[in-house]
Coordinates of C-alpha atoms in Angstrom, one line a residue:
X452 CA 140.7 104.6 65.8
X453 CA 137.3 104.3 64.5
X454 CA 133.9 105.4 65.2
X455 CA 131.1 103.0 65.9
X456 CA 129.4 104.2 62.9
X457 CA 132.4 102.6 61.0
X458 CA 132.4 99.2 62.8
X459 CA 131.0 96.5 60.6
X460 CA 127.6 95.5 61.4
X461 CA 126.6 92.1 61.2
X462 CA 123.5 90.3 62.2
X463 CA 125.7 87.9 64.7
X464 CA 127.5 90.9 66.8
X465 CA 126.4 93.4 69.1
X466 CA 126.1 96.3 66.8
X467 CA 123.5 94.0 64.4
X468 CA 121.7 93.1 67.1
X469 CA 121.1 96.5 68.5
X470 CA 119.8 97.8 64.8
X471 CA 117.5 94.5 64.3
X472 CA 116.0 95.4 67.7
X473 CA 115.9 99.5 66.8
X474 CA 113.5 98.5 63.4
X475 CA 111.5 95.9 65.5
X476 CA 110.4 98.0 67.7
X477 CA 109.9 100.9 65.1
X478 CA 107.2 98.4 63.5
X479 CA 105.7 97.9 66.7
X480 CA 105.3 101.6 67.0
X481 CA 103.7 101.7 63.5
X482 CA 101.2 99.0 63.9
X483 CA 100.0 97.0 61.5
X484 CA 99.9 99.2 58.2
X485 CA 99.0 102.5 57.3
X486 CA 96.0 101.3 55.5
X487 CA 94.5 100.3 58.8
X488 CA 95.4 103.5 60.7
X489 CA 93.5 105.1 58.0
X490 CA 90.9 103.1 58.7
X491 CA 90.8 104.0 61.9
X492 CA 91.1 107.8 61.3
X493 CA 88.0 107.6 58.7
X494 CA 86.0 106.7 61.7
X495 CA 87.3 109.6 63.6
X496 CA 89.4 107.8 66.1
X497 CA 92.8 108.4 67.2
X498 CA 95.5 105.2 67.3
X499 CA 95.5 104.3 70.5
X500 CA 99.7 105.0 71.1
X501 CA 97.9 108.6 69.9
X502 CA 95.7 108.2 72.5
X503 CA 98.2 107.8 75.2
X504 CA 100.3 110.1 74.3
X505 CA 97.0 112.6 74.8
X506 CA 96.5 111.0 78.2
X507 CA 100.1 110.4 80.0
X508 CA 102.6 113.5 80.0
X509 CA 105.1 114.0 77.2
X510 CA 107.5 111.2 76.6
X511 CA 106.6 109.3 80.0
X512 CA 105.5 106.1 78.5
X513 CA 107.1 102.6 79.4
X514 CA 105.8 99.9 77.4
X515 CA 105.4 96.5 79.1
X516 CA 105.5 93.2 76.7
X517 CA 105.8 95.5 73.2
X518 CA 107.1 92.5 71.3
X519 CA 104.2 89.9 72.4
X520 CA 102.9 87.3 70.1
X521 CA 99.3 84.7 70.1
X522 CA 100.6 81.4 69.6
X523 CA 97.4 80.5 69.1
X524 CA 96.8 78.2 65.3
X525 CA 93.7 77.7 63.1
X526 CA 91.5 79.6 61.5
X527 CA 94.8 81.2 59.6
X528 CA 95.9 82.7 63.0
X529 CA 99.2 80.9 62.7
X530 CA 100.1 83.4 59.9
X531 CA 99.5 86.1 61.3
X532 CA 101.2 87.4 64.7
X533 CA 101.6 90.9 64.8
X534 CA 103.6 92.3 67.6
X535 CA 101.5 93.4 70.5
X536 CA 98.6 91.0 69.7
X537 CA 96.5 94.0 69.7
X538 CA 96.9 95.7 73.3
X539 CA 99.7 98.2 74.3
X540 CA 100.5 98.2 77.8
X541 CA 102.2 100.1 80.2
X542 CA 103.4 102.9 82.7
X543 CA 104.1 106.7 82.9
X544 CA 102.9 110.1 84.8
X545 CA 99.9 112.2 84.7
X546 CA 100.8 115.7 86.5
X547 CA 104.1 114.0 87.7
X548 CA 102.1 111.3 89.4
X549 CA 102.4 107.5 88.1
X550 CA 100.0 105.8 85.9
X551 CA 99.3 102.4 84.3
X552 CA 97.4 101.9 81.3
X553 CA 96.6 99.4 78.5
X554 CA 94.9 100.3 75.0
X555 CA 92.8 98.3 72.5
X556 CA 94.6 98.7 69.4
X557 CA 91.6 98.4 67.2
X558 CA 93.9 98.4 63.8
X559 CA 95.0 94.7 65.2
X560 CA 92.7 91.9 65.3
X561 CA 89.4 94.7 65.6
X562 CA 91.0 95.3 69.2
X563 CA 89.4 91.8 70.0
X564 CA 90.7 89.7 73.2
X565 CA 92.7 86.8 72.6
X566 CA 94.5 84.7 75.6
X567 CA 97.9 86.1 75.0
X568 CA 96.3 89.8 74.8
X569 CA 94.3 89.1 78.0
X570 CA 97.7 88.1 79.9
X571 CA 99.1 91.3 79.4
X572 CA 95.8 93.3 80.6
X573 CA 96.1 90.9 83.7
X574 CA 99.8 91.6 84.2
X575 CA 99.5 95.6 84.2
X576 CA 96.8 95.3 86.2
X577 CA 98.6 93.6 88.7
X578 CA 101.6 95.9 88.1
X579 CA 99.1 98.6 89.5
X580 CA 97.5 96.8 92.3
X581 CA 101.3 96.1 93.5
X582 CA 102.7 99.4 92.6
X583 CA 99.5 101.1 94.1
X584 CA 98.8 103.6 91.1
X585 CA 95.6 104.3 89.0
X586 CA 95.1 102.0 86.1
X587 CA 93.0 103.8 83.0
X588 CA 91.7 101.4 80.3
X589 CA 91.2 103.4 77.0
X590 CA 88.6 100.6 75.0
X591 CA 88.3 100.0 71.6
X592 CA 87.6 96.3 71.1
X593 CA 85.4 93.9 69.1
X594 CA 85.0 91.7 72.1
X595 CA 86.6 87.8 72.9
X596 CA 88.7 86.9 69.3
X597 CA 86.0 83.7 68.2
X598 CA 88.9 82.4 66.5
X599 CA 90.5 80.9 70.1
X600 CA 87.2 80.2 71.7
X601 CA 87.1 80.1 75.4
X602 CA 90.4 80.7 76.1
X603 CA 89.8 84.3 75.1
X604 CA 86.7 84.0 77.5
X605 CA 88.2 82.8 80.3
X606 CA 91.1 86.0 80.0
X607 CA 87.9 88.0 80.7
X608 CA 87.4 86.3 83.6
X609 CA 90.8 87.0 84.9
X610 CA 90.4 90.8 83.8
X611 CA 87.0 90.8 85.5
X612 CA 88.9 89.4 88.9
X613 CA 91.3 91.7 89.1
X614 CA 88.8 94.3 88.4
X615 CA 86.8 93.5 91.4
X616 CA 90.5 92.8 93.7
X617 CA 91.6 96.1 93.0
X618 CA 88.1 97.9 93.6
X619 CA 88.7 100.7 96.7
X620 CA 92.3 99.9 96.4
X621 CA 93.3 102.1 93.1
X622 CA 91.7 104.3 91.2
X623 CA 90.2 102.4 88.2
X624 CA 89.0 104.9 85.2
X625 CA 87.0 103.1 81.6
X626 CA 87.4 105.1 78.8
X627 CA 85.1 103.4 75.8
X628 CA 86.6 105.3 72.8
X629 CA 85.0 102.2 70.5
X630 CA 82.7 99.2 70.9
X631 CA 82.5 97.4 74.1
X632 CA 79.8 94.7 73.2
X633 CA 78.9 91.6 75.2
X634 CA 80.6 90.4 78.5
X635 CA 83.7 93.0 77.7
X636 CA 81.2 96.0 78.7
X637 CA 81.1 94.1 82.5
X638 CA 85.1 95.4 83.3
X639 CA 83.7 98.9 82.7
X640 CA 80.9 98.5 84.7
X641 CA 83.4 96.9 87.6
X642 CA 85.6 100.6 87.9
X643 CA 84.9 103.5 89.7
X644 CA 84.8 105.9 86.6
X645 CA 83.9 105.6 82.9
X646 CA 84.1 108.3 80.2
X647 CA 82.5 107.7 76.7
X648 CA 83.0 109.6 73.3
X649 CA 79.9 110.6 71.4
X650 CA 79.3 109.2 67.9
X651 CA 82.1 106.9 68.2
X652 CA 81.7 104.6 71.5
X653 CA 78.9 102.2 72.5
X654 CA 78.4 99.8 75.2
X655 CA 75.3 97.0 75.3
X656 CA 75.4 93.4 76.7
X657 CA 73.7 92.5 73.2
X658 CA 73.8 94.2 69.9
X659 CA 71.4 95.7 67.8
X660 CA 70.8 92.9 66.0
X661 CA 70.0 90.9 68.3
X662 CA 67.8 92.7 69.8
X663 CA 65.7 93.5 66.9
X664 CA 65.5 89.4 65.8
X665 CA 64.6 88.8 69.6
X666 CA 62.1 91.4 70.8
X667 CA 61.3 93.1 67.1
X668 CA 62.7 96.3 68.4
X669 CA 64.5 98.1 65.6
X670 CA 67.6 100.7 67.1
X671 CA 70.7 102.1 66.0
X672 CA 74.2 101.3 67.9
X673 CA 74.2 104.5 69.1
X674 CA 70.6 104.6 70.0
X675 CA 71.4 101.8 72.0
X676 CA 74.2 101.7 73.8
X677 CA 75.9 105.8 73.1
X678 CA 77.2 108.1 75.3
X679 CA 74.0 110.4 75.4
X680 CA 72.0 106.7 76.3
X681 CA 74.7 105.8 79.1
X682 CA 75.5 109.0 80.3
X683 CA 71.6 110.5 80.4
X684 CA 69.4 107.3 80.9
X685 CA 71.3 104.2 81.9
X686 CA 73.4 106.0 84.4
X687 CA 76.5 103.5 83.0
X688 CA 78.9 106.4 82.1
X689 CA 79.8 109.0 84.5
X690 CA 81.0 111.3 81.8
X691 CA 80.1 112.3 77.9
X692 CA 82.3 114.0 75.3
X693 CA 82.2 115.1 71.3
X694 CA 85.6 114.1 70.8
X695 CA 88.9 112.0 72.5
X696 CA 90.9 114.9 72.9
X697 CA 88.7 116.3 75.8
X698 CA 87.8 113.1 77.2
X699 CA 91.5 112.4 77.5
X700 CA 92.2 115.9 79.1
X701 CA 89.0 115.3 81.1
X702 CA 90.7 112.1 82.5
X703 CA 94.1 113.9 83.2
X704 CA 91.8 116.1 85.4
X705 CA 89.8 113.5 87.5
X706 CA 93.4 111.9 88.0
X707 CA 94.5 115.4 89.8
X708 CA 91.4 114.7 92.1
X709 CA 92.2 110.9 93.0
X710 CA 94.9 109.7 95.7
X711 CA 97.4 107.1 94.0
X712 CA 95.8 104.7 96.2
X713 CA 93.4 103.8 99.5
X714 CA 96.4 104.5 101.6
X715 CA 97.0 108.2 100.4
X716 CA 95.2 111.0 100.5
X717 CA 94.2 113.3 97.5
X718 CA 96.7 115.3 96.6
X719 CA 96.8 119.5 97.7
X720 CA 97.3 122.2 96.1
X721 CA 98.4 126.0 97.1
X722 CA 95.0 128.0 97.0
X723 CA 95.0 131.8 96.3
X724 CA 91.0 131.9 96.9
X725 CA 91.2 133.2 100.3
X726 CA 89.6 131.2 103.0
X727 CA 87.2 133.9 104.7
X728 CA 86.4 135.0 101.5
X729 CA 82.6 135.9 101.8
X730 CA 79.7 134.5 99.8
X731 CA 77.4 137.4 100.5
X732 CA 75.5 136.6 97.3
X733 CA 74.7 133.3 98.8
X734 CA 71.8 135.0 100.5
X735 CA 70.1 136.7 97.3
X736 CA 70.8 132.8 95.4
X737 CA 69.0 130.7 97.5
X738 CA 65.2 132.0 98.2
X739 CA 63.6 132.0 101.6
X740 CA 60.3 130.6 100.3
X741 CA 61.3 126.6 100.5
X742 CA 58.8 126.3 97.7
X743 CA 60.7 128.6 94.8
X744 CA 63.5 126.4 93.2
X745 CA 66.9 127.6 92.6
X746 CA 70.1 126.1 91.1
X747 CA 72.4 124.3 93.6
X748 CA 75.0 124.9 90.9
X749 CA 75.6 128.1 91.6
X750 CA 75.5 128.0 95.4
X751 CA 78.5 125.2 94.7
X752 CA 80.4 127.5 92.7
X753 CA 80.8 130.3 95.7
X754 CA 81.9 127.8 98.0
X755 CA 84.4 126.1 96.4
X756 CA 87.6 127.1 95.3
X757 CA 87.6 129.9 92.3
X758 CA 84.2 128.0 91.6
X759 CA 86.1 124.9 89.6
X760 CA 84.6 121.3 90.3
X761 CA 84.2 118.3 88.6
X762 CA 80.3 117.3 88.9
X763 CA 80.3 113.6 87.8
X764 CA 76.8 112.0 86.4
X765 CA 76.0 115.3 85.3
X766 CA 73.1 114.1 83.2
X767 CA 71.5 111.6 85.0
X768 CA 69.4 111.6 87.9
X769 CA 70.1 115.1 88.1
X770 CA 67.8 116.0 91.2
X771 CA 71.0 115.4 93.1
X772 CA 74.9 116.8 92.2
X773 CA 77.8 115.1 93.0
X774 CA 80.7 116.3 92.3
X775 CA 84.9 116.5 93.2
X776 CA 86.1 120.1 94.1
X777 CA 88.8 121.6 96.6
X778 CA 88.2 124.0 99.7
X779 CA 91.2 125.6 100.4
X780 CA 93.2 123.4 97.5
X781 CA 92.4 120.1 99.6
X782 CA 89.6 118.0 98.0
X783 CA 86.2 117.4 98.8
X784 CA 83.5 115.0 97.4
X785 CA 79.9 117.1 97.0
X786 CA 76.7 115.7 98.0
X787 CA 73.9 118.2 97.0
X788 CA 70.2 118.2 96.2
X789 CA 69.1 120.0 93.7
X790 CA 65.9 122.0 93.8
X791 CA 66.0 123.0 90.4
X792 CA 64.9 119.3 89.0
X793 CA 62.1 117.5 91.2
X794 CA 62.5 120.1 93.8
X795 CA 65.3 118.3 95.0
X796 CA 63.2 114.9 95.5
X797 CA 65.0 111.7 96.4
X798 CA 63.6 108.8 93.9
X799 CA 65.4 105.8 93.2
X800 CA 68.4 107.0 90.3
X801 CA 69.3 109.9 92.8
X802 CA 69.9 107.4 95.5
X803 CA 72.2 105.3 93.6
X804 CA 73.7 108.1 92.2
X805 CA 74.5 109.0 95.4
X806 CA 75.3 106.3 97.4
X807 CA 77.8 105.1 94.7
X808 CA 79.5 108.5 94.7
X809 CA 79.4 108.2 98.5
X810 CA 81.3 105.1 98.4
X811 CA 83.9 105.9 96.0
X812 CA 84.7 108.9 98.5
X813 CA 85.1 107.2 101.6
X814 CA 87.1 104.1 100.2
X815 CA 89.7 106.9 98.2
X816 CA 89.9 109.2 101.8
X817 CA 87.8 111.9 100.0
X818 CA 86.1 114.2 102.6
X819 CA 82.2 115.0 102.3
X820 CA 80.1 117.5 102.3
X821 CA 76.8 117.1 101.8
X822 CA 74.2 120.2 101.3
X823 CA 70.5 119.5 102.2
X824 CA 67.2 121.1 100.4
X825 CA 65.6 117.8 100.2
X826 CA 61.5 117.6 100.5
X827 CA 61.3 113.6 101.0
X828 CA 61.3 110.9 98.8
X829 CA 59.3 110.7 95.1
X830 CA 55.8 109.1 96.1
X831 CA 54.3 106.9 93.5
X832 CA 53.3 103.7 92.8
X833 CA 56.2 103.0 89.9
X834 CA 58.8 104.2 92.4
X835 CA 57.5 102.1 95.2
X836 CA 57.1 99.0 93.0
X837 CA 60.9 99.9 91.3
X838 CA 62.3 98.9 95.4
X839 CA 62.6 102.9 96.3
X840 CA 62.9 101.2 99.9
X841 CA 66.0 99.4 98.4
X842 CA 67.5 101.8 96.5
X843 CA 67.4 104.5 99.5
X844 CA 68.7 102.0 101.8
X845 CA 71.7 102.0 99.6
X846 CA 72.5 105.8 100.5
X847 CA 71.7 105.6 103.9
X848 CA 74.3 102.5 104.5
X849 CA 77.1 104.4 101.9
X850 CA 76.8 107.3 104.6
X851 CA 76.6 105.1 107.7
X852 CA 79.4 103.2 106.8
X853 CA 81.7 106.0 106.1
X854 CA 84.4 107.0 108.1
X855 CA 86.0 110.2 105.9
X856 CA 85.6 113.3 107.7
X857 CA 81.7 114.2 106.9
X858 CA 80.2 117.7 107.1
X859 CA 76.3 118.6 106.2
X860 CA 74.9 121.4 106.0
X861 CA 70.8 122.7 105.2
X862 CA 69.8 125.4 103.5
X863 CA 66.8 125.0 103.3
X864 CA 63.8 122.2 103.5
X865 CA 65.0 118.8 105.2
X866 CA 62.2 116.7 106.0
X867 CA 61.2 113.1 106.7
X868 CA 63.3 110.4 106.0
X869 CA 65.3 112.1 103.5
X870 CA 66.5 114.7 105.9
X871 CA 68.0 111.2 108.1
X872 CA 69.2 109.7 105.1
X873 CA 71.1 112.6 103.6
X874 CA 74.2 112.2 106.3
X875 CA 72.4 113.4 109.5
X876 CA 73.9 114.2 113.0
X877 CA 71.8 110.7 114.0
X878 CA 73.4 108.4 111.4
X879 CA 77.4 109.6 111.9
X880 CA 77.7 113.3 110.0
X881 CA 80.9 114.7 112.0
X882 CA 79.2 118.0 111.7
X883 CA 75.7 119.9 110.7
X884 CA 75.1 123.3 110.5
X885 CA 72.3 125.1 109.5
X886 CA 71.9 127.9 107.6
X887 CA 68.7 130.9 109.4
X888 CA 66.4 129.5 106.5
X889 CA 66.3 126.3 107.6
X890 CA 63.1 124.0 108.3
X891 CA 63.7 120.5 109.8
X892 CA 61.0 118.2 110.2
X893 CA 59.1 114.8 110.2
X894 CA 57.2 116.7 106.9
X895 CA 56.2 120.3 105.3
X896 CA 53.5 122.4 107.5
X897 CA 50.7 121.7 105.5
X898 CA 50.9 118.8 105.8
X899 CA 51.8 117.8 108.9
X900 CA 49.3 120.3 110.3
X901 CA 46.4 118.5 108.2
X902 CA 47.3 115.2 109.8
X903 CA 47.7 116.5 113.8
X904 CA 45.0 118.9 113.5
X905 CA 42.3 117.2 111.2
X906 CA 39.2 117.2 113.3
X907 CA 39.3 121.0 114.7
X908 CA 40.0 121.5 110.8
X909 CA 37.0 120.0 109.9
X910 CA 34.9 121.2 112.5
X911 CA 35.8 124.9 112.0
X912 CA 33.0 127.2 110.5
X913 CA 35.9 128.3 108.3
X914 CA 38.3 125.3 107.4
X915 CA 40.4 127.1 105.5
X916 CA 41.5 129.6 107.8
X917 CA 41.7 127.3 110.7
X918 CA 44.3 125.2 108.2
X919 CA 46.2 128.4 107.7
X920 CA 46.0 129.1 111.8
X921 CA 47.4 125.4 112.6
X922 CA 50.1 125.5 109.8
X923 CA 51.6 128.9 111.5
X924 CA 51.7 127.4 115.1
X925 CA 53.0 124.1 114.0
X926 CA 55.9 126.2 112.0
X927 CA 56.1 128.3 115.2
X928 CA 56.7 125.9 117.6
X929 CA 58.5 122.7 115.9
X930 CA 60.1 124.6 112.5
X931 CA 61.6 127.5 113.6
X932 CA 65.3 127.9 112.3
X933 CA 66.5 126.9 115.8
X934 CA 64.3 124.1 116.7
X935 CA 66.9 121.5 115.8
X936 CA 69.8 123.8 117.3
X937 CA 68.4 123.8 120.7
X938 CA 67.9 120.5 121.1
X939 CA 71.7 119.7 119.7
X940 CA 70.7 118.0 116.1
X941 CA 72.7 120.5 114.5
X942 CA 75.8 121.9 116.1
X943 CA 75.4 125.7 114.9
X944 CA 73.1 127.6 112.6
X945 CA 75.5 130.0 110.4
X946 CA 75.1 133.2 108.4
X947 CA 75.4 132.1 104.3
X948 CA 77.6 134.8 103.6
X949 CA 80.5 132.5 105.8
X950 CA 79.7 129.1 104.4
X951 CA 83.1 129.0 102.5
X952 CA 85.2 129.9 105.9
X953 CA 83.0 127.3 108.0
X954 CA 83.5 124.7 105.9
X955 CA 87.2 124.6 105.6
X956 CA 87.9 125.1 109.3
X957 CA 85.5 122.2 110.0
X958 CA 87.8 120.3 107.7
X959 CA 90.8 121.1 108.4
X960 CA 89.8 120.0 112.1
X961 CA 88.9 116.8 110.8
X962 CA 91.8 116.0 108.6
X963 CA 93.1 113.8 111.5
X964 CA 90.1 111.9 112.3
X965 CA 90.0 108.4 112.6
X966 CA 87.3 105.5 113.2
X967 CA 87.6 102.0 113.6
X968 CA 85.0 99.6 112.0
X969 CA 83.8 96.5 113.8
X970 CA 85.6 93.4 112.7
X971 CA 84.2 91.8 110.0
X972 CA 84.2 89.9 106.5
X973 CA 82.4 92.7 104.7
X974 CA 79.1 94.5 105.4
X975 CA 76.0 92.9 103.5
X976 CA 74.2 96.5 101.7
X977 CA 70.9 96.7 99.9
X978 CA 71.0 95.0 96.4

């Protein structure tokens, strides 16, 4: 008897066809050559198969339509067909949990989009809109191949529609890891999350060039389109790194915060912090005097589990936080001003900022908690002519249109129309609370007491200290700590030090809750 390593092998029988198929696919696992992968490392990038092995857990991966092939002709494309045609695609688990994902492979064609590489974005992307799983799309493309015209456009359409299809449905994370020029940097733009890598990613609608022969404007790629640009100024990237490998962990991360899908909740965890664990420095962080800034950061840190979150837009618009976190290992999406930049001020970034954020929670059953030390909005001309009216609209529908468990809480100031917008009782908030140092009202004091008592003001031998005399009786009798209390606008003012406790009672009381929206197409928000 002999062994199968003995058995003649021949291209026409079983064994041959088994050992042509074994070195096939070990040349798609190459790629192309090893002059191009180190190509690709001399820019300090990682392959993307390298990539995805950083992102999915170890020896997970299921590749989907390995051994594709353009058909396309012309421009000598006949002749050259590698397998792949320049995208891997495919399935595994991150934490245990499934995953799809697809992968410019920039060594092939520059990563560039050709019809045949745009079918098999389109069918993993259905794959995970069936199979109701996160998709991640790690990007490091030259754009539409020009070598087969508008069929490569068009497969950006169909990426594009799925996109938008599977938009509150799935989790949909970017990660730009190389160029992303031209209508390509749209699919980005169309997900919930996108990540960037410093140096080495860059996302415009037109290049550099083009800019410069157009408007005179001389600017790097970087300068233009980087990570620092989108993640600091543009507001297009949610998150900034210095290199893959912690982007990639980064992303692993988020994933542990996200529900497979809109019909699951995020997943729990076992929590050693202990729930009535006290946060008696809560009282020394956040200062009495509404006029001394603090940072919300570290008031965030002693409420949430061992003080670990996930703020997202870190560096942009930073007069608000928003960030992913877990009370009692069940996550929570954080709404908070920020005192420390603007005093806390909503202008027209914050409100997008958090009215996206708002959004992404309620469509993903995210909980929210939103922590008020907000003075109004910006005033100013170049915020009023920039459609501040708009733009806050856009947070106040996000938060009326909400139906995840929501939980606010003030610290501090909470005045005017920010105080409504910023998920009051009036506008759907499950729950408010209030913390002793609170002052609700239509605006500060001083100002409110110039306004009411202008003409005794005036007409006082000593203005000044008839000012002074009208701002303490307007605080006495409408901004006492339990002005709003008494007349059931919030449903309990709390000592600091129990924040923590409050919180993730509330919540778990809330885990249940359902609401029904009236019937309809879809709502119409402020553009």
């Amino acid at each position: 008897m002999t062994t199968s390593q003995e058995v003649p092998v021949t291209a026409d029988d079983a064994h041959g066809r088994v050992a042509e198929l074994r070195a096939i696919r070990e040349e798609v696992r190459r790629g192309p050559s090893e002059k191009a992968t180190e190509a690709q490392r001399a820019k300090g990038k990682l392959t993307a198969r390298e990539r995805i092995d950083l992102l999915l857990d170890e020896d997970s991966f299921h590749e989907v339509e390995g051994l594709r092939r353009h058909r396309a002709t012309g421009f000598g494309l006949e002749g050259k067909r590698p397998y792949t045609d320049g995208v891997i695609t495919g399935w595994g688990t991150v934490h245990g949990r499934t995953v799809f994902v697809y992968a410019h492979d920039f060594r092939i064609f520059g990563g560039a989009l050709g019809e045949a590489h745009a079918q098999k974005i389109h069918k993993i992307m259905d794959m995970a809109i069936s199979a109701g799983a996160p998709l991640v799309s790690l990007n490091d493309g030259a754009g539409a191949r020009i070598q087969e015209g508008v069929s490569a456009l068009a497969g950006y359409g169909g990426i594009f529609q799925r996109n938008t299809r599977a938009s509150g449905v799935i989790p949909q994370i970017s990660v730009m890891l190389g160029p992303c020029a031209g209508g390509a940097a749209y699919s980005p733009a169309l997900t919930d999350f996108v990540f960037m890598v410093r140096e080495t990613s860059q996302m415009f609608i037109t290049g550099p060039d083009v800019v410069k022969a157009v408007t005179g404007e001389d600017i790097t790629q970087n300068g233009l389109g980087g990570a620092d640009v989108h993640a600091g100024i543009s507001g297009v990237s949610h998150f900034a790194y210095d290199d893959e490998q912690h982007c990639l962990e980064e992303v692993r991360y988020l994933l542990s915060l996200l529900p497979q899908n809109n019909r699951e909740n995020p997943p729990a965890v076992e929590c050693a912090d202990p729930v009535e664990r006290r946060g008696d420095s809560l009282l020394d962080l956040v200062p009495a005097d509404g006029n001394r800034a603090y940072d919300m950061h570290k008031v965030i840190e002693e409420i949430v589990d061992d003080g670990e979150y996930l703020e997202v837009h870190e560096r942009w618009a930073t007069n608000i936080i928003v960030a992913l976190a877990r009370l009692d290992g069940q996550v929570v999406g954080i709404v908070a001003n920020q005192p420390a930049s603007l005093a806390g001020v909503l202008d027209i970034e914050a409100s997008e900022k958090a009215a996206r954020f708002v959004q992404m929670c309620d469509a993903f059953n995210i909980p929210i908690v939103t922590l008020l030390d907000v003075p109004g909005f910006l005033p100013g001309v170049s915020q009023e002519h920039g459609g501040i009216i708009r733009h806050g609209a856009k947070l106040l529908y996000a938060y009326c249109n909400a139906t995840v468990p929501r939980i606010s809480l003030i610290l501090r100031k909470a005045y005017g129309g920010a105080y409504i917008v910023m998920d009051s009782q009036s506008i759907g908030a499950d729950l408010t609370y209030a913390w002793p140092t609170n002052e609700i009202a239509v605006m500060g004091a001083e100002g409110a007491a110039n306004v009411i008592f202008r003409r005794q003001i005036a007409g006082a031998d000593d203005p000044e200290a008839m000012r002074s005399r009208m701002v303490k009786e307007y605080k006495a009798e409408l901004m006492h700590p339990y002005y709003a209390a008494e007349r059931g606008l919030v449903h309990d003012v709390i000592d600091p030090a129990e924040t923590r406790e409050v919180l993730i009672h509330s919540l778990a009381m809330l885990r249940t809750k359902h609401a029904d929206l009236p019937s309809r197409k879809h709502g119409n928000p402020p553009q």
